[in-house]
């Protein structure tokens, strides 16, 4: 059960240690939430997994490969952040195709169509992002990551810009996509109900360390 493994990970900004000696194992196909108050180190941990930050100490491996020193582009990690920044001048189709084109990947059209279908936007391929709702744009961002077939998809508060009803819809959508694709997901939130509703396991963080790891039932059942 060691598809993603963080071992003794210490992450710092100058003199500020944001995460200290963190250990975490994630199984293939698992949806794990990092839950905790603002400033506890969730985003910093995600950055390190993505390769956007070099650890002060420790090791990160994905699917049996030590990626600690690899650049982001070689880690096979996808990112969906709260500001999803689609290319405004490109159609939905071209937004989803963008990364595949850059890499010169084969079977582009089939993969884009598949991505569109996964997020239920088949009918919107030729639209411009501005003609889509916030939730639909978020789905495009999700499809854009999924078509790259990352080993791990990192989602950092992806629903926090959406209104309450849409958040609930997107929660279910994410869960459905995760079960359908079997992709391993790490999901950052400060919203306890969101973590409870979505996760296979919750990682409770505080002050740059893990306080508790368990299933939602384990974490929220009375002792
Ligand atoms: P979040 O809690 O979602 O990470 P924040 O509001 O804490 O959002 O941070 C927003 C941005 O400011 C991030 O890019 C983060 O790296 C940066 N940031 C956060 N804390 C500090 C800090 N103490 N010094 C400099 N930049 C910071
Ligand atoms: P969270 O995502 O849980 O809100 P972060 O990982 O953004 O927490 O922040 C963890 C700690 O690192 C906080 O103390 C924050 O102020 C600090 N921090 C985050 N980004 C920066 C930055 N760019 N420069 C300096 N300190 C930062």
Short mmCIF file of N, CA and C and ligand atoms in Angstrom, two decimals, residues 11-14 16-19 34-47 53 156-157 188-190 205 207-208, ligand 2:
data_model
loop_
_atom_site.label_atom_id
_atom_site.label_comp_id
_atom_site.label_asym_id
_atom_site.label_seq_id
_atom_site.Cartn_x
_atom_site.Cartn_y
_atom_site.Cartn_z
N UNK A 11 9.91 20.55 5.01
CA UNK A 11 9.77 21.57 3.97
C UNK A 11 9.82 22.95 4.61
N UNK A 12 10.62 23.84 4.03
CA UNK A 12 10.80 25.15 4.66
C UNK A 12 10.83 26.26 3.62
N UNK A 13 10.42 27.44 4.07
CA UNK A 13 10.59 28.68 3.31
C UNK A 13 11.60 29.50 4.09
N UNK A 14 12.81 29.59 3.63
CA UNK A 14 13.83 30.30 4.40
C UNK A 14 13.92 29.70 5.79
N UNK A 16 11.42 29.60 7.92
CA UNK A 16 10.13 29.06 8.37
C UNK A 16 9.98 27.60 7.98
N UNK A 17 9.99 26.73 8.96
CA UNK A 17 9.73 25.31 8.68
C UNK A 17 8.22 25.14 8.61
N UNK A 18 7.73 24.77 7.43
CA UNK A 18 6.28 24.66 7.22
C UNK A 18 5.77 23.25 7.50
N UNK A 19 6.62 22.26 7.23
CA UNK A 19 6.26 20.85 7.44
C UNK A 19 7.49 20.15 7.98
N UNK A 34 -6.11 15.92 2.79
CA UNK A 34 -5.32 16.61 3.80
C UNK A 34 -6.25 17.67 4.38
N UNK A 35 -6.53 17.55 5.68
CA UNK A 35 -7.50 18.42 6.34
C UNK A 35 -6.82 19.13 7.51
N UNK A 36 -7.06 20.42 7.63
CA UNK A 36 -6.50 21.14 8.77
C UNK A 36 -6.62 22.63 8.56
N UNK A 37 -6.37 23.41 9.63
CA UNK A 37 -6.56 24.86 9.57
C UNK A 37 -5.57 25.52 8.62
N UNK A 38 -5.90 26.75 8.25
CA UNK A 38 -5.03 27.53 7.38
C UNK A 38 -3.63 27.62 7.99
N UNK A 39 -2.62 27.41 7.17
CA UNK A 39 -1.24 27.53 7.64
C UNK A 39 -0.65 26.25 8.20
N UNK A 40 -1.39 25.14 8.18
CA UNK A 40 -0.89 23.91 8.81
C UNK A 40 0.07 23.14 7.90
N UNK A 41 0.18 23.55 6.63
CA UNK A 41 1.16 22.91 5.76
C UNK A 41 0.59 22.06 4.63
N UNK A 42 -0.71 22.15 4.39
CA UNK A 42 -1.35 21.33 3.36
C UNK A 42 -0.82 21.66 1.96
N UNK A 43 -0.88 22.94 1.62
CA UNK A 43 -0.44 23.37 0.28
C UNK A 43 1.04 23.11 0.08
N UNK A 44 1.81 23.33 1.12
CA UNK A 44 3.25 23.10 1.04
C UNK A 44 3.54 21.63 0.75
N UNK A 45 2.80 20.73 1.39
CA UNK A 45 2.97 19.30 1.15
C UNK A 45 2.64 18.96 -0.31
N UNK A 46 1.56 19.55 -0.82
CA UNK A 46 1.17 19.31 -2.21
C UNK A 46 2.25 19.81 -3.17
N UNK A 47 2.79 20.98 -2.86
CA UNK A 47 3.84 21.54 -3.72
C UNK A 47 5.03 20.61 -3.80
N UNK A 53 8.68 22.40 -5.11
CA UNK A 53 9.46 22.80 -3.95
C UNK A 53 10.41 21.65 -3.60
N UNK A 156 -6.01 21.05 -4.89
CA UNK A 156 -5.85 21.97 -3.76
C UNK A 156 -7.06 22.90 -3.66
N UNK A 157 -7.92 22.61 -2.71
CA UNK A 157 -9.16 23.38 -2.50
C UNK A 157 -9.87 23.66 -3.82
N UNK A 188 -6.84 18.59 -0.94
CA UNK A 188 -6.64 19.51 0.19
C UNK A 188 -7.92 20.27 0.49
N UNK A 189 -8.28 20.31 1.75
CA UNK A 189 -9.43 21.12 2.14
C UNK A 189 -9.29 21.56 3.60
N UNK A 190 -9.96 22.66 3.95
CA UNK A 190 -10.05 23.00 5.37
C UNK A 190 -11.47 22.76 5.85
N UNK A 205 -3.97 17.42 9.72
CA UNK A 205 -2.70 18.12 9.95
C UNK A 205 -2.87 19.28 10.90
N UNK A 207 -0.06 22.47 12.51
CA UNK A 207 1.28 22.97 12.79
C UNK A 207 2.39 22.25 12.05
N UNK A 208 2.16 21.89 10.81
CA UNK A 208 3.21 21.28 10.00
C UNK A 208 3.46 19.81 10.27
P1 LIG B 2 -2.08 25.55 4.34
O1 LIG B 2 -2.08 25.12 2.91
O2 LIG B 2 -2.38 24.43 5.28
O3 LIG B 2 -2.94 26.74 4.59
P2 LIG B 2 0.61 26.36 3.79
O4 LIG B 2 1.27 25.12 3.35
O5 LIG B 2 0.17 27.33 2.76
O6 LIG B 2 -0.60 25.98 4.73
O7 LIG B 2 1.56 27.12 4.82
C1 LIG B 2 2.30 26.45 5.81
C2 LIG B 2 3.20 27.45 6.52
O8 LIG B 2 4.17 27.93 5.60
C3 LIG B 2 2.48 28.69 7.04
O9 LIG B 2 3.12 29.06 8.23
C4 LIG B 2 2.71 29.72 5.95
O10 LIG B 2 2.69 31.01 6.46
C5 LIG B 2 4.09 29.33 5.47
N1 LIG B 2 4.27 29.68 4.03
C6 LIG B 2 3.52 29.24 3.01
N2 LIG B 2 3.97 29.75 1.85
C7 LIG B 2 5.03 30.52 2.17
C8 LIG B 2 5.94 31.31 1.41
N3 LIG B 2 5.81 31.41 0.07
N4 LIG B 2 6.90 31.98 2.07
C9 LIG B 2 7.02 31.88 3.40
N5 LIG B 2 6.21 31.14 4.18
C10 LIG B 2 5.23 30.47 3.58
#
